[in-house]
Amino acid sequence: MPKGRGLYLSLPWDRAVVPDEEERFADAVRREAALLRASGLSGETRVVSFAVGGGDPLALSARGLGSLLRGVEAEFSFANGCERTCEGAVRSFGAVKLTALREAGFDRICMKEADGEGPERIAAAARGAREAGFPTIALDLPLDGKERGLLDGSVVDWRTIDHVSLREPRGAAPSEGEWVRRYRRAAARLEESGIKRYEITHFARPGKRSRALRLLHAGGDVIGLGPGALTSVGPMRRRNEDDPIRYGERLREGILPVREEEHLDNAARALERLFLGLRRSGGVDPRTIGRGLCPDRSPLPEEAIARLIEGGFLRGRGGRIFLSERGIVRADRIAVELLP
Amino acid sequence: MSTTETDLSRTRNFCIIAHIDHGKSTLADRILEKTGTLGKREMRDQVLDNMDLERERGITIKSHAIRIDYRDPDGGAWRFNLIDTPGHVDFSYEVSRSLAACEGALLVVDAAQGIEAQTIANFYLAMEHGLAIIPVINKIDLPAARVEAVEAAVADLTGEARERILRISARTGEGVDDVIRAMAERIPSPAGDPDAPLQALVFDSDFDSYRGVSVYVRVVNGTVRAGDRILFVSNGAEFAVDEVGILRMKRVPRGVLSAGDVGYLLAGIKRVRDARVGDTITRVSSPAERPLAGFREPKPMVFSGLYPADPGMYEALRDALDKLRLNDAAFVFEPETSNALGFGFRCGYLGLLHMEIVQERLEREYGLDLVGTVPNVVYRAVMKDGSVIRVENPRDLPSRGDLAVVEEPIVDAQLIVPSEYMGSVMKLLTEKRGEQTAMEYLEPTRVLLRFRLPLGEVVLDFYDRLKSATRGYASYDYEHVGFQASDMVRLDVLVNGDPVDALSVIVHRDKAYAWGRQLTRRLKKLIPRQLYPVAIQAALGNKVIARETVPAFRKDVTAKCYGGDITRKRKLLEKQREGKRRMKQVGSVHIPQEAFLAVLRVDDENE
Ligand SMILES: Nc1nc2c(ncn2[C@@H]2O[C@H](COP(=O)(O)OP(=O)(O)OP(=O)(O)O)[C@@H](O)[C@H]2O)c(=O)[nH]1
Ligand SMILES: [Mg+2]
């Protein structure tokens, strides 16, 4: 797990708004960051990954975005070489925006494919990002059936893409069999292109794995800013007010806009580590995880592990367990089977 | 003291008997009110039903005795001992005990429903005990009351002149004064000699951990007071009496109980077993020559396995069962183990309501989470060498080789049915392997049917089926009459090839195929999908007669794990883990607890 913490700024809009509103929002975020620091939550450790997303940051004016970033940066200390990601819709990554983002210090873009955007657009955006000098280009890809045309490489040059996240499409889920077929086909194509799976739905070239995701999946500390943002520090889980207006109001009253907060016990944290760990290519160590899950601190039940290995759902190597191809498509269920 | 307060000739011991819900406890309320026994503040509906379960279910489960001191309008002083009894067939032994302590009975009949099965059964029980019977038609305030017709039928049943049948409303109190007058006039005073050696009949007992066993007695001859050394005739156990007294809403100590009295005694008795209901108590120094006629001990006929949902609660379950048994002599249990359910107990009950109540008390009063298996009746396996094995658990049915014949328990049942539903009831009875023995019209539109049928067919779902076949307008009562050879076989259930002992049932061979099909189908619905497909088979011996498959769990591929999804997913998995914990594992298959009762509802499935 990368040392340090993650920071995520969640924006409420995915289209342009009036400058006044941008300014009000930047002010609210500044207040939130300051309150977090005052509460001690921003902590000693440095920020090693910073991401802006949720809505579409590219819909903001350059001025608005700049003022937002300055507000956050003033309250947190960033490590050298901090990963800085900007998420946005494919269509928003025009040449001007890309240059501005690069100048603002972003080194990673994550393109979210909106419905109906063809491979040509993706190919163009990826090329543009390379030309603007982005070292890492990530793509979010819904398995809606159209990914097939994309993955065959005839339009998109896969060498321009470093990181791919597969996700379920909006709308009705396809049949069980179709689902698995699409996933397996996509995974195989990506592996062929040198983009390797490091988590069930995340694939990257060597050295290009997302630090933000790795923190999340390894149970690291991640602080969320903005409406609906999620914070996970140690055993604490917190979710902000979703409504941007209430979010702003609370901050003007000088109160953190927390909607829900929960403190996990050891068993709940171990359960998180188990199902998140199983999803990762590194697998989990059944001894250490089991210790948190069982009141008597015993390892995960060997009998269940043996049964799952025999059934072809798990593989064991070097004292760790990993999901097999068969297990990958039943990950959650297997986590439950493993629970004592 | 007791004989000086009121003359024995002004003592009346009686119970209130009726079909379930005909208003016994409500009539007791009115009598307690009108005799000034309970003040307004103490009064509430069915005040004698003081167990939580009784209040919640609105039924009487245990008999309750209460002493009433009454001054009539002419100034005469009376002493009444009233015993309210339960109406449900499972508790009819409570009724017979209560009858043994009395000289009279109020037979209550609902004016809208008329004579029902337990009306008849309880009437004959009271007759057998030689009691004076006062027929009372209750609920005459109901718009649906059919007072004339019901009165005619009651006159027919009891042989009582119509003018002597009382018409009352226990709800409004109308006619209750007449009941009180009739109690004084028509019930004989207790015979008995206070100067003879002590003979007291134990008609009930209960236990609390503070004072031990309270023994409820009817003193037939002699007297008993604190300090006396008493002897239980059946087992020779001796105790010194600490306290005697009468029963109000609470126990009220008195100096002495003498012939004709109903009351309690405490004698440092620690085990209910030592104070068997039906036993006779006498004095050590001057014992009576003969015990009183007791009554048959209720014998459990229905058995089922009871297991803690959490295996760690085994000891707690055992303690709770031990305590329950202290207050319920009809309930028995012994340890058993099952491959699916682990360590538990085989428990014996009088019937399904009894079973339900015991399980509910365990869950509620002792906070236990239980898995029960399908109830079965007791069978007798007659072996080729002539020996007989009592089979309380289907898996104990011996294999074909040494077995000569299996006998199943048989009951004589009486059903009262509106004639319009005769057809569907006859069909049900035939399906349940019943044989009609008699039929009689009680009223032009109501028929009394007598049937002989296997108890095993009655315990499972007979009552529900009868209710739905008659829209609730039928009642039934039954009595064990013995065992009868039948072609019974054991149907086993296998999941992924592993037999699940707790799902085995004994059924008649003719029904085995239908059961097998329905049972596997029902289990298919109850067993959730798992990582593997699950094969469910029903088998007779080695022969599989039905099979169903639960397909494997639906695959989930991409469900991403971003911030919010993590918490949501964790909560989902926690819930699934909880679900898994509540299931029992056989081989690699998780079986939910409800599945162990699946057979109970087998007949509902009409696919
Ligand atoms: N309308 C009307 N309802 C009555 C009368 N007597 C009793 N009830 C109602 O009938 C129902 C049953 O009354 P209970 O007194 O509990 O009957 P029970 O015979 O003691 O019942 P079990 O002890 O369960 O056999 C209750 O809802 C009473 O309120 C009556 O005279 N008129
Ligand atoms: Mg009652």
PDB file of N, CA, C and O in Angstrom, chain A residues 188-207:
ATOM      1  N   ALA A 188      -9.355 -10.498 -21.622  1.00  0.00           N
ATOM      2  CA  ALA A 188      -8.348 -11.153 -22.454  1.00  0.00           C
ATOM      3  C   ALA A 188      -7.721 -10.157 -23.436  1.00  0.00           C
ATOM      4  O   ALA A 188      -6.502 -10.133 -23.633  1.00  0.00           O
ATOM      5  N   ARG A 189      -8.555  -9.307 -24.043  1.00  0.00           N
ATOM      6  CA  ARG A 189      -8.041  -8.333 -25.012  1.00  0.00           C
ATOM      7  C   ARG A 189      -7.065  -7.369 -24.330  1.00  0.00           C
ATOM      8  O   ARG A 189      -6.024  -7.020 -24.878  1.00  0.00           O
ATOM      9  N   LEU A 190      -7.431  -6.926 -23.140  1.00  0.00           N
ATOM     10  CA  LEU A 190      -6.567  -5.971 -22.439  1.00  0.00           C
ATOM     11  C   LEU A 190      -5.238  -6.614 -22.082  1.00  0.00           C
ATOM     12  O   LEU A 190      -4.176  -6.014 -22.267  1.00  0.00           O
ATOM     13  N   GLU A 191      -5.305  -7.849 -21.604  1.00  0.00           N
ATOM     14  CA  GLU A 191      -4.063  -8.542 -21.249  1.00  0.00           C
ATOM     15  C   GLU A 191      -3.171  -8.662 -22.482  1.00  0.00           C
ATOM     16  O   GLU A 191      -1.963  -8.447 -22.401  1.00  0.00           O
ATOM     17  N   GLU A 192      -3.796  -8.987 -23.615  1.00  0.00           N
ATOM     18  CA  GLU A 192      -3.010  -9.091 -24.855  1.00  0.00           C
ATOM     19  C   GLU A 192      -2.316  -7.780 -25.182  1.00  0.00           C
ATOM     20  O   GLU A 192      -1.215  -7.764 -25.726  1.00  0.00           O
ATOM     21  N   SER A 193      -2.985  -6.667 -24.862  1.00  0.00           N
ATOM     22  CA  SER A 193      -2.400  -5.362 -25.162  1.00  0.00           C
ATOM     23  C   SER A 193      -1.414  -4.922 -24.085  1.00  0.00           C
ATOM     24  O   SER A 193      -0.975  -3.780 -24.078  1.00  0.00           O
ATOM     25  N   GLY A 194      -1.143  -5.796 -23.143  1.00  0.00           N
ATOM     26  CA  GLY A 194      -0.157  -5.459 -22.123  1.00  0.00           C
ATOM     27  C   GLY A 194      -0.752  -4.704 -20.952  1.00  0.00           C
ATOM     28  O   GLY A 194      -0.039  -4.183 -20.098  1.00  0.00           O
ATOM     29  N   ILE A 195      -2.099  -4.595 -20.911  1.00  0.00           N
ATOM     30  CA  ILE A 195      -2.758  -3.927 -19.792  1.00  0.00           C
ATOM     31  C   ILE A 195      -3.267  -5.037 -18.861  1.00  0.00           C
ATOM     32  O   ILE A 195      -4.211  -5.743 -19.180  1.00  0.00           O
ATOM     33  N   LYS A 196      -2.600  -5.204 -17.723  1.00  0.00           N
ATOM     34  CA  LYS A 196      -2.799  -6.411 -16.915  1.00  0.00           C
ATOM     35  C   LYS A 196      -3.751  -6.148 -15.747  1.00  0.00           C
ATOM     36  O   LYS A 196      -3.742  -5.080 -15.146  1.00  0.00           O
ATOM     37  N   ARG A 197      -4.496  -7.190 -15.419  1.00  0.00           N
ATOM     38  CA  ARG A 197      -5.452  -7.072 -14.322  1.00  0.00           C
ATOM     39  C   ARG A 197      -4.732  -7.007 -12.982  1.00  0.00           C
ATOM     40  O   ARG A 197      -3.884  -7.828 -12.692  1.00  0.00           O
ATOM     41  N   TYR A 198      -5.062  -6.003 -12.177  1.00  0.00           N
ATOM     42  CA  TYR A 198      -4.527  -5.996 -10.799  1.00  0.00           C
ATOM     43  C   TYR A 198      -5.631  -6.001  -9.764  1.00  0.00           C
ATOM     44  O   TYR A 198      -5.412  -6.105  -8.562  1.00  0.00           O
ATOM     45  N   GLU A 199      -6.868  -5.868 -10.254  1.00  0.00           N
ATOM     46  CA  GLU A 199      -8.048  -5.979  -9.405  1.00  0.00           C
ATOM     47  C   GLU A 199      -9.119  -6.444 -10.371  1.00  0.00           C
ATOM     48  O   GLU A 199      -8.988  -6.251 -11.579  1.00  0.00           O
ATOM     49  N   ILE A 200     -10.190  -7.057  -9.850  1.00  0.00           N
ATOM     50  CA  ILE A 200     -11.147  -7.673 -10.770  1.00  0.00           C
ATOM     51  C   ILE A 200     -11.536  -6.746 -11.920  1.00  0.00           C
ATOM     52  O   ILE A 200     -11.566  -7.154 -13.069  1.00  0.00           O
ATOM     53  N   THR A 201     -11.800  -5.474 -11.609  1.00  0.00           N
ATOM     54  CA  THR A 201     -12.262  -4.601 -12.693  1.00  0.00           C
ATOM     55  C   THR A 201     -11.224  -3.568 -13.125  1.00  0.00           C
ATOM     56  O   THR A 201     -11.519  -2.708 -13.934  1.00  0.00           O
ATOM     57  N   HIS A 202     -10.018  -3.648 -12.588  1.00  0.00           N
ATOM     58  CA  HIS A 202      -9.011  -2.630 -12.943  1.00  0.00           C
ATOM     59  C   HIS A 202      -7.782  -3.274 -13.585  1.00  0.00           C
ATOM     60  O   HIS A 202      -7.260  -4.259 -13.070  1.00  0.00           O
ATOM     61  N   PHE A 203      -7.347  -2.657 -14.669  1.00  0.00           N
ATOM     62  CA  PHE A 203      -6.234  -3.184 -15.471  1.00  0.00           C
ATOM     63  C   PHE A 203      -5.249  -2.046 -15.730  1.00  0.00           C
ATOM     64  O   PHE A 203      -5.658  -0.915 -15.959  1.00  0.00           O
ATOM     65  N   ALA A 204      -3.948  -2.351 -15.710  1.00  0.00           N
ATOM     66  CA  ALA A 204      -2.974  -1.276 -15.950  1.00  0.00           C
ATOM     67  C   ALA A 204      -1.686  -1.819 -16.544  1.00  0.00           C
ATOM     68  O   ALA A 204      -1.355  -2.992 -16.384  1.00  0.00           O
ATOM     69  N   ARG A 205      -0.970  -0.935 -17.258  1.00  0.00           N
ATOM     70  CA  ARG A 205       0.388  -1.294 -17.686  1.00  0.00           C
ATOM     71  C   ARG A 205       1.285  -1.257 -16.455  1.00  0.00           C
ATOM     72  O   ARG A 205       0.959  -0.597 -15.469  1.00  0.00           O
ATOM     73  N   PRO A 206       2.423  -1.908 -16.533  1.00  0.00           N
ATOM     74  CA  PRO A 206       3.329  -1.906 -15.380  1.00  0.00           C
ATOM     75  C   PRO A 206       3.643  -0.473 -14.949  1.00  0.00           C
ATOM     76  O   PRO A 206       3.880   0.390 -15.783  1.00  0.00           O
ATOM     77  N   GLY A 207       3.589  -0.240 -13.676  1.00  0.00           N
ATOM     78  CA  GLY A 207       3.911   1.083 -13.137  1.00  0.00           C
ATOM     79  C   GLY A 207       2.791   2.088 -13.276  1.00  0.00           C
ATOM     80  O   GLY A 207       2.924   3.239 -12.865  1.00  0.00           O
TER      81      GLY A 207
END
